[in-house]
Short mmCIF file of C-alpha atoms in Angstrom, two decimals:
data_model
loop_
_atom_site.label_atom_id
_atom_site.label_comp_id
_atom_site.label_asym_id
_atom_site.label_seq_id
_atom_site.Cartn_x
_atom_site.Cartn_y
_atom_site.Cartn_z
CA PRO A 987 56.58 12.12 -76.14
CA LYS A 988 55.40 8.56 -76.64
CA SER A 989 52.92 7.96 -79.41
CA SER A 990 49.99 5.64 -78.89
CA SER A 991 50.15 4.65 -82.53
CA ASP A 992 51.79 1.34 -83.30
CA GLU A 993 52.68 2.76 -86.71
CA ASP A 994 55.53 4.65 -85.05
CA LEU A 995 57.21 1.46 -83.89
CA GLY A 996 58.77 0.38 -87.16
CA ALA A 997 57.90 -3.23 -86.40
CA GLN A 998 54.99 -5.27 -85.14
CA LEU A 999 55.71 -8.76 -83.87
CA THR A 1000 54.58 -11.39 -86.38
CA LEU A 1001 55.36 -15.02 -87.04
CA SER A 1002 57.57 -14.03 -89.95
CA ASN A 1003 59.79 -11.60 -88.02
CA PHE A 1004 59.72 -13.38 -84.66
CA GLU A 1005 63.19 -14.93 -84.76
CA GLU A 1006 64.89 -11.66 -85.70
CA LEU A 1007 63.01 -9.55 -83.16
CA LEU A 1008 63.57 -12.16 -80.46
CA VAL A 1009 67.30 -11.42 -80.61
CA ARG A 1010 67.09 -7.77 -81.63
CA SER A 1011 64.31 -6.27 -79.51
CA PHE A 1012 63.04 -8.66 -76.81
CA PRO A 1013 63.81 -7.67 -73.21
CA PRO A 1014 66.04 -10.19 -71.45
CA CYS A 1015 63.26 -11.64 -69.29
CA MET A 1016 61.16 -12.55 -72.34
CA ARG A 1017 64.05 -13.67 -74.52
CA ARG A 1018 65.16 -16.01 -71.76
CA LEU A 1019 61.67 -17.53 -71.47
CA VAL A 1020 61.58 -18.35 -75.18
CA GLU A 1021 65.14 -19.63 -75.39
CA LYS A 1022 65.01 -21.74 -72.22
CA GLN A 1023 61.77 -23.40 -73.31
CA ARG A 1024 63.47 -24.36 -76.55
CA GLU A 1025 66.69 -25.48 -74.89
CA MET A 1026 64.93 -27.64 -72.32
CA LYS A 1027 62.38 -28.99 -74.82
CA LYS A 1028 59.98 -28.75 -71.91
CA HIS A 1029 57.00 -26.44 -71.83
CA LEU A 1030 57.11 -23.37 -69.64
CA LYS A 1031 55.31 -23.85 -66.35
CA HIS A 1032 52.28 -21.75 -65.45
CA SER A 1033 54.13 -18.63 -64.25
CA GLY A 1034 56.33 -18.47 -67.33
CA ARG A 1035 53.39 -18.85 -69.70
CA LEU A 1036 51.40 -16.28 -67.75
CA GLN A 1037 54.28 -13.84 -68.13
CA LEU A 1038 54.96 -14.46 -71.82
CA ARG A 1039 51.44 -14.70 -73.28
CA PRO A 1040 50.32 -11.07 -72.83
CA PHE A 1041 53.74 -9.75 -73.83
CA LEU A 1042 53.54 -11.44 -77.21
CA LYS A 1043 49.99 -10.15 -77.62
CA ASP A 1044 50.91 -6.57 -76.72
CA CYS A 1045 53.90 -6.65 -79.10
CA GLY A 1046 51.68 -7.47 -82.06
CA PHE A 1047 50.75 -11.15 -82.16
CA THR A 1048 47.19 -11.70 -83.31
CA ILE A 1049 45.25 -14.45 -81.60
CA GLU A 1050 45.87 -16.59 -84.67
CA ASP A 1051 49.61 -15.91 -84.42
CA SER A 1052 49.54 -16.87 -80.76
CA PHE A 1053 47.71 -20.13 -81.38
CA ARG A 1054 50.18 -21.14 -84.08
CA TRP A 1055 53.27 -20.07 -82.14
CA TRP A 1056 52.31 -21.62 -78.82
CA LYS A 1057 51.23 -24.86 -80.47
CA GLN A 1058 54.56 -25.10 -82.27
CA GLU A 1059 56.60 -24.27 -79.18
CA LEU A 1060 54.72 -26.34 -76.61
CA CYS A 1061 54.64 -29.37 -78.87
CA ARG A 1062 58.44 -29.44 -78.80
CA ASP A 1063 57.81 -31.08 -75.43
CA SER A 1064 57.31 -34.81 -76.01
CA GLU A 1065 54.59 -34.78 -73.35
CA ILE A 1066 52.40 -32.43 -75.41
CA ASP A 1067 50.79 -33.32 -78.71
CA PRO A 1068 48.30 -31.28 -80.78
CA ALA A 1069 45.32 -32.89 -79.04
CA SER A 1070 46.59 -32.13 -75.53
CA PHE A 1071 47.48 -28.61 -76.62
CA GLU A 1072 43.91 -28.03 -77.79
CA LYS A 1073 42.53 -29.50 -74.57
CA ASN A 1074 44.81 -27.88 -72.00
CA TYR A 1075 46.22 -24.63 -73.39
CA THR A 1076 43.77 -22.96 -75.78
CA TYR A 1077 41.55 -21.54 -73.03
CA ASP A 1078 44.40 -19.51 -71.54
CA LEU A 1079 45.20 -18.03 -74.95
CA GLU A 1080 41.58 -17.09 -75.53
CA HIS A 1081 41.47 -15.60 -72.06
CA ALA A 1082 44.53 -13.45 -72.77
CA TYR A 1083 42.77 -11.97 -75.80
CA GLY A 1084 39.51 -11.32 -73.96
CA LYS A 1085 37.62 -14.16 -75.62
CA LYS A 1086 36.98 -16.12 -72.41
CA GLY A 1087 36.69 -15.45 -68.69
CA HIS A 1088 36.09 -11.81 -67.74
CA LEU A 1089 36.45 -10.83 -71.43
CA GLN A 1090 38.88 -8.02 -70.64
CA GLY A 1091 42.05 -9.71 -71.82
CA GLN A 1092 45.44 -9.59 -70.15
CA ASN A 1093 48.13 -6.94 -70.33
CA CYS A 1094 51.87 -7.41 -70.11
CA PHE A 1095 53.26 -7.43 -66.57
CA ALA A 1096 55.10 -4.26 -65.55
CA CYS A 1097 58.67 -4.61 -64.29
CA PRO A 1098 57.82 -4.32 -60.56
CA LYS A 1099 55.34 -7.21 -60.85
CA THR A 1100 57.86 -9.26 -62.84
CA ILE A 1101 60.58 -8.61 -60.25
CA ALA A 1102 58.19 -9.58 -57.44
CA MET A 1103 57.51 -13.03 -58.89
CA PRO A 1104 58.67 -15.86 -56.59
CA GLY A 1105 61.98 -17.60 -57.02
CA GLU A 1106 62.26 -20.37 -59.58
CA SER A 1107 62.14 -23.98 -58.50
CA ALA A 1108 63.30 -26.96 -60.54
CA GLY A 1109 61.99 -26.82 -64.10
CA GLN A 1110 60.65 -23.29 -63.80
CA VAL A 1111 61.65 -20.19 -65.77
CA HIS A 1112 59.97 -16.87 -65.00
CA GLY A 1113 60.39 -13.42 -63.50
CA CYS A 1114 63.26 -10.93 -63.92
CA MET A 1115 66.48 -12.72 -64.78
CA PHE A 1116 68.57 -10.04 -63.09
CA LYS A 1117 66.95 -11.09 -59.82
CA GLN A 1118 66.44 -14.80 -60.50
CA LEU A 1119 69.93 -15.76 -61.64
CA ASP A 1120 72.96 -16.11 -59.40
CA PRO A 1121 75.97 -13.98 -60.43
CA GLN A 1122 77.76 -16.76 -62.31
CA SER A 1123 74.66 -17.84 -64.24
CA LEU A 1124 73.85 -14.23 -65.09
CA ARG A 1125 77.37 -13.61 -66.36
CA GLN A 1126 77.20 -16.74 -68.53
CA GLN A 1127 73.84 -15.68 -69.97
CA LEU A 1128 75.01 -12.16 -70.79
CA HIS A 1129 78.22 -13.47 -72.37
CA LYS A 1130 76.09 -15.78 -74.50
CA TRP A 1131 74.16 -12.72 -75.66
CA ARG A 1132 77.44 -10.91 -76.40
CA VAL A 1133 77.02 -8.09 -73.90
CA PRO A 1134 80.28 -6.08 -73.90
CA ASP A 1135 82.41 -6.38 -70.76
CA ALA A 1136 82.00 -2.74 -69.75
CA HIS A 1137 78.21 -3.02 -69.74
CA LEU A 1138 78.40 -6.41 -68.03
CA ALA A 1139 80.50 -4.93 -65.24
CA GLU A 1140 78.00 -2.08 -64.79
CA ILE A 1141 75.08 -4.51 -64.66
CA GLU A 1142 76.82 -6.59 -62.01
CA LYS A 1143 77.61 -3.47 -60.00
CA LEU A 1144 74.00 -2.24 -60.10
CA ILE A 1145 72.77 -5.59 -58.80
CA ARG A 1146 75.53 -6.13 -56.26
CA GLU A 1147 75.44 -2.67 -54.72
CA GLY A 1148 71.72 -2.00 -54.64
CA LYS A 1149 69.64 -4.70 -56.31
CA HIS A 1150 68.77 -2.18 -59.00
CA TYR A 1151 67.23 -4.71 -61.34
CA GLN A 1152 65.41 -2.19 -63.53
CA LEU A 1153 68.56 -0.11 -63.94
CA ALA A 1154 70.43 -3.28 -64.84
CA CYS A 1155 67.88 -3.92 -67.58
CA ILE A 1156 68.32 -0.37 -68.87
CA GLU A 1157 72.07 -0.98 -68.99
CA TYR A 1158 71.44 -4.14 -70.99
CA PHE A 1159 69.30 -2.11 -73.40
CA LYS A 1160 72.11 0.42 -73.82
CA SER A 1161 74.56 -2.39 -74.56
CA GLN A 1162 72.35 -3.56 -77.43
CA HIS A 1163 71.50 -0.08 -78.77
CA PRO A 1164 74.76 1.92 -78.93
CA GLY A 1165 74.25 5.64 -78.41
CA HIS A 1166 70.86 5.21 -76.70
CA GLU A 1167 70.65 6.47 -73.12
CA GLY A 1168 67.86 4.12 -72.09
CA ASP A 1169 65.11 6.73 -72.01
CA GLY A 1170 61.65 5.18 -72.11
CA VAL A 1171 62.96 1.79 -70.93
CA GLY A 1172 62.81 0.05 -67.58
CA ASN A 1173 59.15 0.13 -66.57
CA SER A 1174 57.74 -2.78 -68.55
CA PRO A 1175 58.95 -5.44 -71.01
CA ASN A 1176 56.53 -4.07 -73.58
CA GLU A 1177 58.12 -0.59 -73.39
CA PHE A 1178 61.54 -2.17 -73.87
CA PHE A 1179 60.35 -3.86 -77.05
CA LYS A 1180 58.67 -0.75 -78.43
CA GLU A 1181 61.63 1.52 -77.72
CA SER A 1182 63.98 -0.97 -79.36
CA CYS A 1183 61.81 -1.03 -82.47
CA ARG A 1184 61.71 2.78 -82.56
CA CYS A 1185 65.47 2.89 -82.22
CA HIS A 1186 66.03 0.47 -85.09
CA LYS A 1187 63.52 2.30 -87.25
CA LYS A 1188 65.40 5.56 -86.70
CA MET A 1189 68.68 3.88 -87.57
CA GLY A 1190 67.15 2.39 -90.69
CA ASN A 1191 65.77 5.73 -91.81
CA ALA A 1192 69.12 7.43 -91.14
CA HIS A 1193 70.90 4.89 -93.30
CA SER A 1194 68.29 4.96 -96.09
CA PRO A 1195 67.07 8.57 -96.45
CA ALA A 1196 66.04 8.14 -100.07
CA LYS A 1197 64.01 5.04 -99.31
CA SER A 1198 62.28 6.57 -96.32
CA SER A 1199 61.34 9.70 -98.28
CA GLN A 1200 59.98 7.67 -101.17
CA THR A 1201 57.82 5.27 -99.24
CA GLY A 1202 56.11 7.80 -96.99
CA SER A 1203 54.37 5.09 -95.02
CA PRO A 1204 55.82 3.62 -91.81
CA ALA A 1205 54.20 0.33 -92.69
CA SER A 1206 56.35 0.08 -95.79
CA VAL A 1207 59.61 0.32 -93.90
CA LYS A 1208 61.18 -3.12 -93.58
CA SER A 1209 60.06 -4.54 -90.24
CA ALA A 1210 61.66 -7.93 -90.29
#
């Protein structure tokens, strides 16, 4: 059964562990958003930011973390400086954390909503990459992320023969977490992240039984 306690995750997303968890535990849709924004040196358009903001929040970013991270990332774009960031982008961050607007905050999109996002036009990155990318582009992206050929073939088959985008994402998860059957994955990007962190925590405890028995506190297990 899933625990509602974040202490069971083994890792909370922070500025200090972001780069490691980006590669290790981010679902492909969110990893692609971050990496493409950096590659293009152009800020994500509205749909991409709307998709990424609540995910980072739900994975552990405090509002202070989010302000620092988004300012750093958006200002990679030569069209955005600190002043324009403060003017044009801080409200949306405050809104995501329930500080502005309806004061309820925003939650991470579930997979069906992510899949249903419209197709990308020039300069846009958003949605489920298993739906958005053409077969050649998808293959190139998965090769870049070192997905083994057997898993890549299964992903392509799931998309080609039934547009099973969520099952394709589960197959990607299995390729990155050997021995895991994908249980608890495939309904939301946030669940993907949490299950990955649980998986790595279990592996860490299995490899360091003395350490895990001595510390006693999940918070003391290395999370970065």
